């Protein structure tokens, strides 16, 4: 890799940091509790829009893992979720009416806040429908993972996006506020993921799963990316590139081993396919604020009237992280 | 007679305090060394917290850096203080703040009382240990290491390289035979004072000052000079990962630690509340003199090293993505690829599946879709039969298929009419077993009953593609098990090849073939080939078919019955 490329990537990173600072002005603090943050705290960053129904369980799930403080950006919600989270004692909330797409799908806002508050902290960046699972997450808090990564001098931790879906039409998977979404949708594809290496940013580009199988079988290149690096020991020099799929400096993208060994990795269970999905799909397709003008959502809406049944004969039902590790979707690696 | 504990502390002071109280309550005096890097306020708070304990002393503080002399200097000072202050200490046990006694202190004391002259220190010559970090074993003792490995890796490496090139070698003091081992030891007063009071100690210290990671070799080497009886093992249970970092124990290791019967374990995660609550356990008379048995723990952590360095072969995932070319075998399990056999035998796949119990797919790489066994639309793991999705990454389609189906032997048909992306992969994969009946593509063309002039172009195309595959399979890079025979040779004696395929696929369950599957009707096939030749297309891959057939319609030749002799 030439010095020229790394120099260009450096410029790109700087540009995005500047852009984030500019986009940061779109944010208004609603509830700033950041003075509570202790030096060793683990932080969670998230942008949401009209997710009131999901927020209570989301916060509880990550509290149970041991996240100490939530830094949230509300993108113009009108369903009351924003007031709910503002009342939570461990949440700092910002709000904006600006366009999600214009802020690189929220990355600019979060980059701004991360630069300001996350420096030196282990930082989890997830969406409201993503649930982080790592080896031993049932017995060891996320602090243990962070300490171990520190001791191993590892700065970033990969967790592939794993779509979970119900058996039967998505509209029949009725989700109620505060409920564990995995009670409603807990099937997944265990072994149809394909990946290539991105030479420029050195990350793996992973595609596959039920969405590739059902919606993108004829245009596989368009299938959504599933590689994610959500857990990072943040430094103010860092910035995510596209959602949490890639990060700069690119050394952080090397969350995989190339000599045949397995590095430790986790999974983000992606509970997108609930009964809330169909309304969402048509709305987002219309709003066209998501990646590629909401391509993905358009594709759902067009093909299945936004009510697909993703289940197939070889779908696996989620049990725990050990099952995912045996199936080869994640790995304990060196952590025992 | 008691055991004295020398404890090195640099972090997690509340846990260290808890451990010191354990030892003292068990009747062991403790000398504590606190790293000089720890700030004064923390240190004073720590000392004050322990001020109500009589048998706790603090030794002179040294700056301790990983891999440097400071750690040895720290333990020397503390050990000296221990020997001077507590004359009835017979064994000195070196521990850290992250060491947790698993069995009661009294059991350790009794165990050591029964072995009054034994020094417990892991100590092996450099030639005999595989666990060195950075590949430096012997050279730890002969080179100089002025740069920190942790902070200045590049300088460290370059300086080592330079010395290797120049051929620099330090002189090892006379009588010293370098030994290495775990830095957590338990030495007798006699041995320890012999080491500390050796008249040659200044010389030894000067030498070890510049040895890399001296805490793993100083006592280990010198004990060999002074000890009367060495048990080369550590009483402290401590596991190391592939980089030489200690593994950390958490609450979920409770059961393992319980069963290990070790006296002391490290490192414990400071927040592993359950472990600190459970251990040390109450005395159990039945167990008092039991020897530690760590085989289960060894296995668990041995597996972790294996997983991190070698991983699961044939698995491609988010945190394991080896370069396919350099991996020894691309796939998870042996599989069989058959080209042309299903052209010769129309009902071949079901026949083979019945014979071998293997999973026999049709043409997985057919242009229209992947023909899974039983014409399923989805295979294990959720692999879709869509052709575009498959061809988007043809190689991973195969690695995924073999990984997901690794419980059964996978077999699929291949042919020149299929997508050819995996050609090189088949040739290079040591797990692949490739059987080609070359020229068999001519049979479907022949059976289509279309005139030779019409199928000529197609025949020529298929032959070109198959020829390319054969070239790849015959290349010097091919490492798969490969068997190529021409159609003519195969039709002449199909039984031999079929039997070998079945033996290979079914292993010990294979049975001797008594019947051959029904073969396609090849009457007038030679004439068809001749027609192709007459059209200017030369089907050279089929091999030579008897030309007498080409002379015109004779009465249908009854096919030779293939009688199989007893095997």
Coordinates of N, CA, C and O in Angstrom, one line a residue, chain B residues 330-470:
Chain B
X330 N -8.7 -25.4 1.0 CA -9.6 -24.3 1.1 C -10.8 -24.6 1.9 O -11.5 -23.7 2.4
X331 N -11.1 -25.9 2.0 CA -12.4 -26.3 2.5 C -12.3 -27.0 3.8 O -11.3 -27.4 4.3
X332 N -13.5 -27.3 4.4 CA -13.6 -27.9 5.7 C -13.4 -29.4 5.7 O -13.0 -30.0 6.7
X333 N -13.8 -30.0 4.6 CA -13.8 -31.5 4.6 C -13.6 -32.0 3.2 O -13.8 -31.3 2.2
X334 N -13.2 -33.3 3.1 CA -13.1 -33.8 1.8 C -14.4 -33.9 1.0 O -15.5 -34.1 1.6
X335 N -14.4 -33.7 -0.3 CA -15.6 -33.8 -1.1 C -15.2 -34.3 -2.5 O -14.0 -34.3 -2.8
X336 N -16.2 -34.7 -3.2 CA -15.9 -35.3 -4.5 C -16.6 -34.5 -5.6 O -17.7 -34.1 -5.5
X337 N -15.9 -34.3 -6.7 CA -16.4 -33.7 -7.9 C -16.3 -34.6 -9.0 O -15.3 -35.2 -9.3
X338 N -17.5 -34.9 -9.7 CA -17.5 -35.8 -10.7 C -17.9 -35.1 -12.0 O -18.9 -34.5 -12.1
X339 N -17.1 -35.3 -13.0 CA -17.4 -34.7 -14.3 C -17.6 -35.8 -15.4 O -16.8 -36.6 -15.6
X340 N -18.8 -35.8 -16.0 CA -19.1 -36.7 -17.1 C -19.8 -38.0 -16.7 O -20.4 -38.6 -17.6
X341 N -19.7 -38.4 -15.4 CA -20.3 -39.7 -15.1 C -21.8 -39.6 -15.2 O -22.4 -40.6 -15.6
X342 N -22.4 -38.5 -14.9 CA -23.9 -38.4 -15.0 C -24.3 -38.4 -16.5 O -25.5 -38.6 -16.8
X343 N -23.4 -38.1 -17.4 CA -23.7 -38.2 -18.8 C -23.7 -39.6 -19.3 O -24.5 -40.1 -20.1
X344 N -22.8 -40.4 -18.7 CA -22.7 -41.8 -19.1 C -23.9 -42.6 -18.5 O -24.5 -43.4 -19.2
X345 N -24.1 -42.3 -17.2 CA -25.2 -43.0 -16.5 C -26.4 -42.0 -16.2 O -26.2 -41.2 -15.3
X346 N -27.5 -42.1 -16.9 CA -28.5 -41.1 -16.8 C -29.0 -41.0 -15.3 O -29.4 -39.9 -14.9
X347 N -29.1 -42.1 -14.6 CA -29.7 -42.0 -13.2 C -28.6 -42.0 -12.2 O -28.8 -42.5 -11.1
X348 N -27.5 -41.4 -12.5 CA -26.3 -41.6 -11.7 C -26.4 -41.1 -10.3 O -26.0 -41.8 -9.3
X349 N -26.9 -39.9 -10.1 CA -26.8 -39.3 -8.8 C -27.6 -40.1 -7.7 O -27.1 -40.3 -6.6
X350 N -28.8 -40.5 -8.1 CA -29.6 -41.3 -7.0 C -28.9 -42.6 -6.8 O -28.9 -43.1 -5.6
X351 N -28.3 -43.2 -7.8 CA -27.7 -44.5 -7.6 C -26.5 -44.3 -6.7 O -26.3 -45.1 -5.8
X352 N -25.7 -43.3 -6.9 CA -24.5 -43.0 -6.1 C -24.9 -42.7 -4.7 O -24.2 -43.2 -3.7
X353 N -25.9 -41.9 -4.5 CA -26.4 -41.5 -3.1 C -26.7 -42.8 -2.4 O -26.4 -43.0 -1.2
X354 N -27.4 -43.7 -3.0 CA -27.9 -45.0 -2.4 C -26.6 -45.8 -2.0 O -26.6 -46.4 -1.0
X355 N -25.7 -45.8 -2.9 CA -24.5 -46.7 -2.7 C -23.6 -46.2 -1.6 O -22.9 -47.0 -1.0
X356 N -23.5 -44.9 -1.4 CA -22.5 -44.3 -0.6 C -23.0 -43.7 0.7 O -22.2 -43.5 1.7
X357 N -24.3 -43.3 0.7 CA -24.8 -42.6 1.8 C -24.3 -41.1 1.9 O -24.6 -40.4 2.8
X358 N -23.6 -40.7 0.8 CA -23.1 -39.3 0.8 C -24.2 -38.4 0.2 O -25.2 -38.9 -0.3
X359 N -24.0 -37.1 0.4 CA -24.9 -36.2 -0.2 C -24.5 -35.9 -1.6 O -23.5 -35.2 -1.8
X360 N -25.3 -36.4 -2.6 CA -24.9 -36.3 -4.0 C -25.7 -35.2 -4.6 O -26.9 -35.4 -4.8
X361 N -25.1 -34.1 -5.0 CA -25.8 -33.0 -5.6 C -25.7 -33.2 -7.1 O -24.9 -33.9 -7.6
X362 N -26.6 -32.5 -7.8 CA -26.5 -32.5 -9.3 C -25.5 -31.5 -9.7 O -24.5 -31.3 -9.0
X363 N -25.7 -30.8 -10.8 CA -24.7 -29.8 -11.2 C -24.9 -28.5 -10.4 O -25.8 -27.7 -10.6
X364 N -24.0 -28.3 -9.4 CA -24.2 -27.1 -8.5 C -23.9 -25.9 -9.2 O -24.4 -24.8 -8.9
X365 N -23.1 -26.0 -10.3 CA -22.7 -24.7 -11.0 C -23.4 -24.6 -12.4 O -22.9 -23.9 -13.2
X366 N -24.5 -25.3 -12.5 CA -25.3 -25.2 -13.7 C -25.7 -23.7 -14.0 O -25.8 -23.0 -13.1
X367 N -25.8 -23.4 -15.3 CA -26.1 -22.0 -15.6 C -27.5 -21.6 -15.1 O -27.7 -20.4 -14.7
X368 N -28.5 -22.5 -15.0 CA -29.8 -22.0 -14.6 C -29.9 -21.9 -13.1 O -30.5 -20.9 -12.6
X369 N -29.4 -22.8 -12.3 CA -29.4 -22.7 -10.9 C -28.6 -23.8 -10.3 O -28.1 -24.7 -11.0
X370 N -28.4 -23.7 -9.0 CA -27.6 -24.8 -8.3 C -28.5 -25.9 -8.1 O -29.6 -25.8 -7.4
X371 N -28.2 -27.1 -8.6 CA -29.0 -28.3 -8.4 C -28.6 -29.0 -7.2 O -27.7 -29.9 -7.3
X372 N -29.2 -28.7 -6.1 CA -28.9 -29.4 -4.8 C -29.5 -30.8 -4.9 O -30.4 -31.0 -5.6
X373 N -29.0 -31.6 -4.0 CA -29.5 -33.0 -3.9 C -31.0 -32.9 -3.6 O -31.5 -32.1 -2.8
X374 N -31.8 -33.7 -4.3 CA -33.2 -33.7 -4.1 C -33.9 -32.4 -4.7 O -35.0 -32.1 -4.4
X375 N -33.2 -31.7 -5.5 CA -33.7 -30.5 -6.1 C -34.3 -29.5 -5.1 O -35.3 -28.8 -5.4
X376 N -33.7 -29.5 -3.9 CA -34.1 -28.5 -2.9 C -33.8 -27.1 -3.4 O -32.8 -26.9 -4.2
X377 N -34.5 -26.1 -3.0 CA -34.2 -24.7 -3.4 C -33.2 -24.1 -2.4 O -32.6 -23.1 -2.8
X378 N -33.2 -24.6 -1.2 CA -32.2 -24.0 -0.2 C -31.4 -25.2 0.4 O -32.0 -26.3 0.6
X379 N -30.1 -24.9 0.6 CA -29.3 -25.9 1.2 C -29.0 -25.5 2.6 O -29.2 -24.4 3.0
X380 N -28.4 -26.4 3.4 CA -28.0 -26.1 4.8 C -27.3 -24.8 4.9 O -26.6 -24.4 4.0
X381 N -27.6 -24.1 6.0 CA -27.0 -22.8 6.2 C -27.8 -21.7 5.5 O -27.4 -20.5 5.6
X382 N -28.8 -22.1 4.7 CA -29.5 -21.1 4.0 C -28.9 -20.7 2.6 O -29.1 -19.6 2.1
X383 N -28.2 -21.6 2.0 CA -27.6 -21.3 0.7 C -28.6 -21.4 -0.3 O -29.3 -22.4 -0.4
X384 N -28.8 -20.4 -1.1 CA -29.8 -20.3 -2.1 C -29.4 -20.9 -3.4 O -28.2 -21.0 -3.7
X385 N -30.3 -21.4 -4.2 CA -30.0 -22.1 -5.4 C -29.9 -21.1 -6.6 O -29.6 -21.5 -7.7
X386 N -30.0 -19.8 -6.3 CA -30.0 -18.8 -7.3 C -28.6 -18.7 -8.0 O -27.6 -18.7 -7.4
X387 N -28.6 -18.7 -9.4 CA -27.4 -18.8 -10.1 C -26.6 -17.5 -9.9 O -25.4 -17.5 -9.8
X388 N -27.3 -16.3 -9.9 CA -26.5 -15.1 -9.9 C -25.9 -14.9 -8.5 O -24.7 -14.5 -8.4
X389 N -26.6 -15.3 -7.5 CA -26.1 -15.1 -6.1 C -24.9 -16.1 -6.0 O -23.8 -15.7 -5.4
X390 N -25.0 -17.3 -6.6 CA -23.9 -18.2 -6.5 C -22.6 -17.7 -7.3 O -21.5 -17.7 -6.7
X391 N -22.9 -17.2 -8.5 CA -21.8 -16.8 -9.3 C -21.1 -15.5 -8.8 O -20.0 -15.1 -9.2
X392 N -21.9 -14.7 -8.0 CA -21.3 -13.5 -7.4 C -20.1 -13.8 -6.6 O -19.1 -13.0 -6.6
X393 N -20.0 -15.0 -6.0 CA -18.8 -15.4 -5.3 C -18.8 -16.9 -5.3 O -19.1 -17.6 -4.4
X394 N -18.4 -17.5 -6.5 CA -18.5 -18.9 -6.7 C -17.6 -19.7 -5.8 O -18.0 -20.8 -5.4
X395 N -16.5 -19.1 -5.4 CA -15.6 -19.9 -4.5 C -16.2 -20.0 -3.1 O -16.1 -21.1 -2.5
X396 N -16.7 -18.9 -2.6 CA -17.3 -19.0 -1.3 C -18.6 -19.8 -1.3 O -19.0 -20.3 -0.2
X397 N -19.3 -19.9 -2.4 CA -20.4 -20.8 -2.5 C -20.0 -22.2 -2.1 O -20.6 -22.9 -1.4
X398 N -18.8 -22.6 -2.7 CA -18.4 -23.9 -2.4 C -17.8 -24.1 -1.0 O -18.1 -25.1 -0.3
X399 N -17.0 -23.1 -0.5 CA -16.5 -23.2 0.8 C -17.7 -23.3 1.9 O -17.7 -24.0 2.8
X400 N -18.7 -22.5 1.6 CA -19.9 -22.5 2.5 C -20.6 -23.8 2.4 O -21.0 -24.3 3.5
X401 N -20.8 -24.3 1.2 CA -21.5 -25.6 1.1 C -20.8 -26.7 1.8 O -21.4 -27.5 2.6
X402 N -19.4 -26.8 1.7 CA -18.7 -27.8 2.3 C -18.7 -27.6 3.9 O -18.8 -28.6 4.6
X403 N -18.6 -26.4 4.3 CA -18.6 -26.1 5.7 C -19.9 -26.5 6.3 O -20.0 -27.2 7.3
X404 N -21.0 -26.1 5.7 CA -22.3 -26.4 6.3 C -22.7 -27.8 6.2 O -23.4 -28.4 7.0
X405 N -22.2 -28.5 5.2 CA -22.5 -29.9 5.0 C -21.4 -30.9 5.4 O -21.4 -32.0 5.0
X406 N -20.5 -30.4 6.3 CA -19.3 -31.2 6.6 C -19.6 -32.4 7.4 O -18.7 -33.3 7.5
X407 N -20.9 -32.6 7.9 CA -21.2 -33.8 8.6 C -21.3 -35.0 7.7 O -21.2 -36.1 8.1
X408 N -21.6 -34.7 6.4 CA -21.8 -35.8 5.4 C -20.8 -35.5 4.3 O -20.4 -34.3 4.0
X409 N -20.4 -36.5 3.6 CA -19.5 -36.4 2.5 C -20.3 -35.7 1.3 O -21.3 -36.2 0.9
X410 N -19.8 -34.6 0.9 CA -20.5 -33.8 -0.2 C -19.9 -34.2 -1.6 O -18.7 -34.4 -1.7
X411 N -20.8 -34.3 -2.5 CA -20.4 -34.7 -3.9 C -21.2 -34.0 -4.8 O -22.4 -33.8 -4.6
X412 N -20.6 -33.5 -5.9 CA -21.5 -32.8 -6.9 C -20.9 -33.0 -8.3 O -19.8 -33.4 -8.5
X413 N -21.8 -32.9 -9.3 CA -21.5 -33.1 -10.7 C -21.0 -31.8 -11.2 O -21.5 -30.7 -10.9
X414 N -20.1 -31.9 -12.2 CA -19.5 -30.7 -12.8 C -19.5 -31.0 -14.3 O -19.5 -32.1 -14.7
X415 N -19.4 -30.0 -15.1 CA -19.3 -30.2 -16.5 C -18.9 -28.9 -17.2 O -19.0 -27.8 -16.7
X416 N -18.6 -29.1 -18.5 CA -18.1 -27.9 -19.3 C -19.3 -26.9 -19.5 O -19.0 -25.8 -19.9
X417 N -20.5 -27.4 -19.3 CA -21.6 -26.4 -19.6 C -21.9 -25.6 -18.3 O -22.7 -24.7 -18.4
X418 N -21.1 -25.8 -17.2 CA -21.4 -25.1 -16.0 C -20.5 -23.9 -15.9 O -19.5 -23.8 -16.6
X419 N -20.8 -23.0 -14.9 CA -19.9 -21.9 -14.6 C -18.6 -22.4 -14.2 O -18.5 -23.3 -13.3
X420 N -17.5 -21.8 -14.7 CA -16.2 -22.5 -14.5 C -15.3 -21.8 -13.4 O -14.1 -22.1 -13.3
X421 N -15.9 -20.8 -12.7 CA -15.1 -20.0 -11.8 C -14.2 -20.8 -10.8 O -13.2 -20.3 -10.3
X422 N -14.6 -21.9 -10.4 CA -14.0 -22.6 -9.3 C -12.9 -23.6 -9.8 O -12.3 -24.4 -9.1
X423 N -12.6 -23.5 -11.1 CA -11.6 -24.4 -11.7 C -10.3 -24.5 -10.9 O -9.9 -25.6 -10.5
X424 N -9.7 -23.4 -10.7 CA -8.4 -23.4 -10.0 C -8.5 -23.9 -8.6 O -7.7 -24.6 -8.0
X425 N -9.6 -23.5 -8.0 CA -9.9 -23.9 -6.6 C -9.9 -25.4 -6.5 O -9.4 -26.0 -5.6
X426 N -10.7 -26.0 -7.5 CA -10.8 -27.5 -7.4 C -9.4 -28.2 -7.6 O -9.1 -29.1 -6.9
X427 N -8.6 -27.6 -8.4 CA -7.3 -28.2 -8.7 C -6.4 -28.1 -7.5 O -5.6 -29.0 -7.2
X428 N -6.5 -26.9 -6.8 CA -5.5 -26.7 -5.7 C -6.0 -27.2 -4.3 O -5.2 -27.3 -3.4
X429 N -7.3 -27.5 -4.2 CA -7.8 -27.9 -2.9 C -7.4 -29.3 -2.5 O -7.9 -30.2 -3.2
X430 N -6.7 -29.5 -1.5 CA -6.3 -30.8 -1.1 C -7.5 -31.7 -0.6 O -7.4 -32.9 -0.5
X431 N -8.6 -31.0 -0.3 CA -9.8 -31.8 0.1 C -10.6 -32.3 -1.1 O -11.5 -33.1 -1.0
X432 N -10.3 -31.7 -2.3 CA -11.1 -32.1 -3.4 C -10.6 -33.4 -4.0 O -9.4 -33.7 -4.0
X433 N -11.6 -34.2 -4.5 CA -11.2 -35.4 -5.2 C -12.0 -35.3 -6.6 O -13.2 -35.2 -6.6
X434 N -11.3 -35.1 -7.6 CA -11.9 -34.8 -8.9 C -11.8 -35.9 -9.9 O -10.7 -36.4 -10.1
X435 N -12.9 -36.4 -10.4 CA -12.9 -37.5 -11.3 C -13.5 -37.0 -12.6 O -14.6 -36.5 -12.7
X436 N -12.7 -37.1 -13.7 CA -13.2 -36.6 -15.0 C -13.3 -37.7 -16.0 O -12.3 -38.4 -16.2
X437 N -14.4 -37.9 -16.6 CA -14.5 -38.7 -17.8 C -14.6 -37.7 -19.0 O -15.6 -37.1 -19.2
X438 N -13.4 -37.6 -19.6 CA -13.4 -36.5 -20.6 C -14.1 -36.9 -21.9 O -14.1 -38.0 -22.3
X439 N -14.8 -35.9 -22.4 CA -15.5 -36.1 -23.7 C -16.9 -36.6 -23.4 O -17.7 -36.8 -24.4
X440 N -17.3 -36.8 -22.2 CA -18.7 -37.3 -21.9 C -19.8 -36.3 -22.3 O -20.9 -36.7 -22.5
X441 N -19.4 -35.1 -22.4 CA -20.4 -34.1 -22.9 C -20.9 -34.4 -24.2 O -22.0 -33.9 -24.6
X442 N -20.2 -35.3 -25.0 CA -20.7 -35.6 -26.3 C -22.0 -36.5 -26.2 O -22.8 -36.5 -27.2
X443 N -22.1 -37.2 -25.1 CA -23.3 -38.1 -25.0 C -24.6 -37.4 -25.1 O -25.5 -37.7 -25.9
X444 N -24.9 -36.3 -24.3 CA -26.1 -35.6 -24.4 C -26.4 -35.1 -25.8 O -27.5 -35.1 -26.3
X445 N -25.3 -34.6 -26.4 CA -25.4 -34.1 -27.8 C -25.9 -35.2 -28.7 O -26.7 -35.0 -29.6
X446 N -25.2 -36.3 -28.5 CA -25.6 -37.5 -29.4 C -27.0 -37.9 -29.1 O -27.8 -38.2 -30.1
X447 N -27.4 -37.9 -27.9 CA -28.8 -38.4 -27.5 C -29.9 -37.4 -28.0 O -31.0 -37.7 -28.1
X448 N -29.4 -36.2 -28.2 CA -30.4 -35.2 -28.6 C -31.0 -35.4 -30.0 O -31.9 -34.8 -30.4
X449 N -30.3 -36.4 -30.7 CA -30.7 -36.7 -32.0 C -30.7 -35.6 -33.1 O -31.3 -35.7 -34.1
X450 N -29.9 -34.6 -32.7 CA -29.8 -33.5 -33.7 C -28.6 -33.9 -34.6 O -27.7 -34.6 -34.2
X451 N -28.6 -33.5 -35.8 CA -27.5 -33.8 -36.7 C -26.2 -33.2 -36.3 O -26.2 -32.1 -35.6
X452 N -25.1 -33.8 -36.6 CA -23.8 -33.4 -36.2 C -23.5 -31.9 -36.7 O -22.9 -31.2 -35.9
X453 N -24.0 -31.6 -37.8 CA -23.8 -30.2 -38.3 C -24.4 -29.2 -37.4 O -23.8 -28.1 -37.2
X454 N -25.5 -29.5 -36.7 CA -26.2 -28.6 -35.9 C -25.5 -28.5 -34.5 O -25.4 -27.4 -33.9
X455 N -25.0 -29.6 -34.0 CA -24.4 -29.6 -32.6 C -22.9 -29.3 -32.6 O -22.2 -29.2 -31.6
X456 N -22.3 -29.2 -33.9 CA -20.9 -29.0 -34.0 C -20.3 -27.9 -33.2 O -19.4 -28.0 -32.4
X457 N -21.0 -26.7 -33.3 CA -20.5 -25.5 -32.6 C -20.5 -25.8 -31.1 O -19.5 -25.5 -30.3
X458 N -21.6 -26.3 -30.6 CA -21.7 -26.6 -29.2 C -20.7 -27.6 -28.7 O -20.0 -27.4 -27.7
X459 N -20.5 -28.6 -29.5 CA -19.5 -29.7 -29.1 C -18.1 -29.0 -29.0 O -17.3 -29.3 -28.1
X460 N -17.8 -28.1 -30.0 CA -16.5 -27.5 -30.0 C -16.3 -26.6 -28.8 O -15.3 -26.6 -28.2
X461 N -17.4 -25.9 -28.4 CA -17.3 -25.0 -27.2 C -17.1 -25.9 -26.0 O -16.2 -25.6 -25.2
X462 N -17.8 -26.9 -25.8 CA -17.7 -27.7 -24.6 C -16.3 -28.4 -24.5 O -15.7 -28.4 -23.4
X463 N -15.8 -28.8 -25.6 CA -14.5 -29.4 -25.6 C -13.4 -28.4 -25.2 O -12.5 -28.7 -24.5
X464 N -13.6 -27.2 -25.8 CA -12.6 -26.2 -25.4 C -12.6 -25.9 -23.9 O -11.5 -25.8 -23.3
X465 N -13.8 -25.8 -23.3 CA -13.9 -25.5 -21.9 C -13.3 -26.7 -21.1 O -12.6 -26.5 -20.2
X466 N -13.7 -27.9 -21.5 CA -13.2 -29.1 -20.7 C -11.7 -29.2 -20.9 O -11.0 -29.5 -19.9
X467 N -11.2 -28.8 -22.1 CA -9.7 -28.9 -22.3 C -9.0 -28.0 -21.3 O -8.0 -28.3 -20.8
X468 N -9.6 -26.8 -21.2 CA -9.0 -25.8 -20.3 C -9.0 -26.4 -18.8 O -8.0 -26.2 -18.1
X469 N -10.1 -27.0 -18.4 CA -10.1 -27.6 -17.1 C -9.0 -28.7 -16.9 O -8.3 -28.7 -15.9
X470 N -8.9 -29.5 -17.9 CA -7.9 -30.6 -17.8 C -6.5 -30.0 -17.7 O -5.7 -30.5 -17.0

